[in-house]
Coordinates of C-alpha atoms in Angstrom, one line a residue:
X21 CA 71.0 86.1 99.5
X22 CA 70.8 85.8 95.7
X23 CA 70.0 88.2 92.9
X24 CA 67.4 87.1 90.4
X25 CA 70.2 86.6 87.9
X26 CA 72.1 84.3 90.3
X27 CA 68.8 82.4 91.0
X28 CA 68.3 81.9 87.3
X29 CA 71.9 80.6 86.9
X30 CA 71.5 78.1 89.7
X31 CA 67.9 76.9 88.9
X32 CA 67.7 77.3 85.1
X33 CA 64.5 79.4 85.5
X34 CA 64.3 82.7 83.6
X35 CA 65.2 85.7 85.7
X36 CA 62.2 87.7 84.5
X37 CA 59.9 84.9 85.6
X38 CA 61.5 84.9 89.0
X39 CA 61.0 88.6 89.4
X40 CA 57.4 88.3 88.3
X41 CA 56.7 85.5 90.7
X42 CA 58.4 86.9 93.8
X43 CA 58.2 90.7 93.4
X44 CA 55.0 91.1 91.3
X45 CA 54.4 92.9 88.1
X46 CA 52.3 95.8 86.7
X47 CA 49.7 95.2 83.9
X48 CA 47.1 97.6 82.7
X49 CA 48.2 100.2 85.3
X50 CA 47.5 97.7 88.1
X51 CA 50.2 96.2 90.2
X52 CA 49.9 92.5 91.0
X53 CA 51.7 91.3 94.2
X54 CA 54.3 88.4 94.2
X55 CA 53.2 84.9 95.1
X56 CA 54.6 85.3 98.7
X57 CA 56.7 87.7 100.8
X58 CA 60.4 86.9 100.7
X59 CA 62.5 86.6 103.8
X60 CA 64.5 89.6 102.8
X61 CA 61.6 91.9 101.9
X62 CA 62.2 95.3 103.4
X63 CA 65.9 94.7 103.8
X64 CA 67.1 94.4 100.2
X65 CA 65.4 95.2 97.0
X66 CA 64.6 92.2 94.8
X67 CA 66.8 89.7 96.7
X68 CA 66.0 86.1 97.3
X69 CA 66.8 84.0 100.3
X70 CA 68.0 80.4 100.2
X71 CA 64.4 79.2 100.8
X72 CA 63.0 81.4 98.1
X73 CA 65.5 79.9 95.7
X74 CA 64.3 76.4 96.5
X75 CA 60.6 77.3 96.5
X76 CA 60.7 78.8 93.0
X77 CA 61.8 75.4 91.6
X78 CA 58.4 74.1 92.6
X79 CA 56.5 77.1 91.2
X80 CA 58.3 76.5 87.9
X81 CA 57.2 72.8 87.9
X82 CA 53.5 73.8 88.5
X83 CA 53.6 76.5 85.8
X84 CA 55.1 74.0 83.3
X85 CA 52.1 71.8 83.9
X86 CA 49.6 74.6 83.3
X87 CA 48.7 75.5 86.9
X88 CA 47.6 79.2 87.1
X89 CA 49.5 81.7 89.2
X90 CA 46.2 82.4 91.1
X91 CA 46.0 78.7 92.0
X92 CA 49.7 78.6 93.0
X93 CA 49.2 81.7 95.2
X94 CA 46.2 80.2 96.9
X95 CA 47.8 76.8 97.4
X96 CA 50.9 78.4 98.9
X97 CA 48.8 80.4 101.4
X98 CA 46.7 77.4 102.3
X99 CA 49.7 75.1 102.7
X100 CA 51.6 77.6 104.7
X101 CA 48.8 77.8 107.2
X102 CA 48.2 74.0 107.2
X103 CA 51.8 73.0 107.6
X104 CA 52.8 76.0 109.7
X105 CA 55.8 76.4 107.4
X106 CA 56.8 79.7 105.7
X107 CA 58.0 77.9 102.6
X108 CA 55.5 75.0 102.2
X109 CA 56.3 73.6 98.7
X110 CA 59.8 72.8 99.9
X111 CA 58.5 71.2 103.1
X112 CA 58.7 67.4 102.6
X113 CA 55.2 67.0 103.9
X114 CA 54.0 68.6 100.7
X115 CA 55.2 65.6 98.8
X116 CA 52.4 63.5 100.4
X117 CA 49.8 66.1 101.3
X118 CA 50.1 68.5 98.4
X119 CA 47.4 67.0 96.3
X120 CA 44.8 67.5 99.0
X121 CA 46.0 71.2 99.3
X122 CA 45.3 71.7 95.6
X123 CA 42.0 69.8 95.9
X124 CA 40.9 72.3 98.5
X125 CA 41.9 75.2 96.3
X126 CA 40.0 73.6 93.4
X127 CA 36.9 73.3 95.6
X128 CA 37.1 76.9 96.8
X129 CA 38.0 78.6 93.5
X130 CA 36.8 76.2 90.7
X131 CA 40.1 76.9 89.0
X132 CA 40.1 74.6 86.0
X133 CA 43.9 74.6 85.7
X134 CA 43.9 72.2 88.7
X135 CA 41.4 69.6 87.3
X136 CA 44.0 67.1 86.0
X137 CA 46.3 67.8 88.9
X138 CA 43.6 66.8 91.4
X139 CA 41.6 64.2 89.6
X140 CA 44.6 62.1 88.3
X141 CA 47.1 61.2 91.1
X142 CA 49.8 60.2 88.6
X143 CA 49.7 63.7 87.2
X144 CA 50.5 65.2 90.6
X145 CA 53.4 62.8 91.2
X146 CA 54.7 63.7 87.8
X147 CA 54.8 67.4 88.8
X148 CA 56.3 66.8 92.2
X149 CA 59.1 64.7 91.0
X150 CA 61.6 63.1 93.4
X151 CA 64.2 65.2 91.6
X152 CA 62.7 68.4 93.1
X153 CA 63.4 67.0 96.6
X154 CA 66.6 65.1 95.7
X155 CA 69.6 66.8 97.0
X156 CA 67.8 68.9 99.7
X157 CA 69.0 68.0 103.2
X158 CA 66.4 68.5 105.9
X159 CA 66.2 68.9 109.6
X160 CA 62.8 68.6 111.2
X161 CA 61.1 69.2 107.9
X162 CA 63.1 72.4 107.2
X163 CA 65.5 72.6 104.3
X164 CA 69.1 73.2 105.5
X165 CA 71.2 72.9 102.3
X166 CA 71.0 71.9 98.7
X167 CA 73.3 69.7 96.7
X168 CA 72.2 70.6 93.1
X169 CA 74.1 67.9 91.2
X170 CA 72.2 64.6 90.8
X171 CA 73.8 61.9 93.0
X172 CA 76.9 64.1 93.5
X173 CA 77.4 66.0 96.8
X174 CA 80.7 67.7 95.9
X175 CA 78.9 71.0 95.3
X176 CA 76.6 72.5 97.9
X177 CA 74.5 75.7 98.5
X178 CA 74.4 76.2 102.2
X179 CA 73.2 79.4 103.8
X180 CA 75.6 78.9 106.6
X181 CA 78.7 78.8 104.3
X182 CA 79.8 81.5 101.9
X183 CA 76.5 83.3 102.1
X184 CA 74.8 80.4 100.3
X185 CA 76.8 80.7 97.1
X186 CA 77.9 77.4 95.4
X187 CA 81.0 75.9 97.0
X188 CA 82.9 72.7 97.0
X189 CA 81.6 70.7 99.9
X190 CA 84.9 69.4 101.2
X191 CA 87.4 72.2 100.6
X192 CA 85.0 75.1 100.8
X193 CA 86.4 76.6 97.6
X194 CA 83.9 78.6 95.6
X195 CA 82.7 77.1 92.4
X196 CA 83.4 80.5 90.6
X197 CA 87.1 80.4 91.7
X198 CA 87.5 76.8 90.5
X199 CA 85.8 77.4 87.1
X200 CA 87.7 80.6 86.5
X201 CA 91.0 78.8 87.2
X202 CA 89.9 76.0 84.9
X203 CA 89.4 78.4 82.0
X204 CA 92.7 80.2 82.8
X205 CA 94.6 76.9 82.8
X206 CA 93.4 75.8 79.4
X207 CA 90.6 73.7 80.9
X208 CA 93.0 71.2 82.5
X209 CA 91.1 69.9 85.6
X210 CA 94.0 68.0 87.0
X211 CA 96.2 71.1 86.9
X212 CA 93.6 73.1 88.8
X213 CA 93.2 70.3 91.4
X214 CA 97.0 70.4 91.9
X215 CA 97.2 74.2 92.2
X216 CA 94.4 74.4 94.8
X217 CA 95.2 71.1 96.4
X218 CA 91.7 69.8 96.1
X219 CA 90.4 66.4 94.9
X220 CA 90.0 66.1 91.2
X221 CA 86.4 64.9 91.8
X222 CA 85.6 68.3 93.3
X223 CA 87.1 70.2 90.4
X224 CA 85.1 68.1 88.0
X225 CA 81.9 68.7 90.0
X226 CA 82.4 72.4 89.9
X227 CA 82.8 72.2 86.1
X228 CA 79.7 70.0 85.8
X229 CA 77.7 72.5 87.9
X230 CA 78.8 75.4 85.7
X231 CA 78.0 73.5 82.4
X232 CA 74.8 71.7 83.5
X233 CA 71.4 72.3 82.0
X234 CA 68.8 72.7 84.7
X235 CA 65.3 71.3 84.0

């Protein structure tokens, strides 16, 4: 599980936006529900699962291209029913069939925020960039783990390891432990690698993950 603050650190999406999208908000005395029900709803207050973490990256891409929350909500519901997947945006099938999902939503709702997305194919492919899927490892269409560094699999978020928190893929050391040691040792990566007996490349990957700017 992840707190909104942790999800923000891992994805680069503002924590307040994450709370609004997943847990709803109150405006004018009226409460608006989140875009979907999280896996952990009813168990922990305002906690995200691994799949929630990945899904909000797609919501962020849609919002940055002007798609309304109402349209995203309807598309999520329709895609969930169509693909029989609880987290449809992360499902690889959405990469090819997502435009038809939004076309259906446009036809049903007339939401003008979807006009460009539906009428111009290149716009949709710009939103659903390969980078959103890159690094996600699948099994039968279901996301298993996420390697968040581009073309570098030394850092992984895997719900089956360390509760899904970022770790070094090979050694299993937590990214937090490596980065903390790096600062304590005067930012000498080789010294940290020697102390923990892990490859220098893994130490450098942990530092890169800590310092990266997430789009």
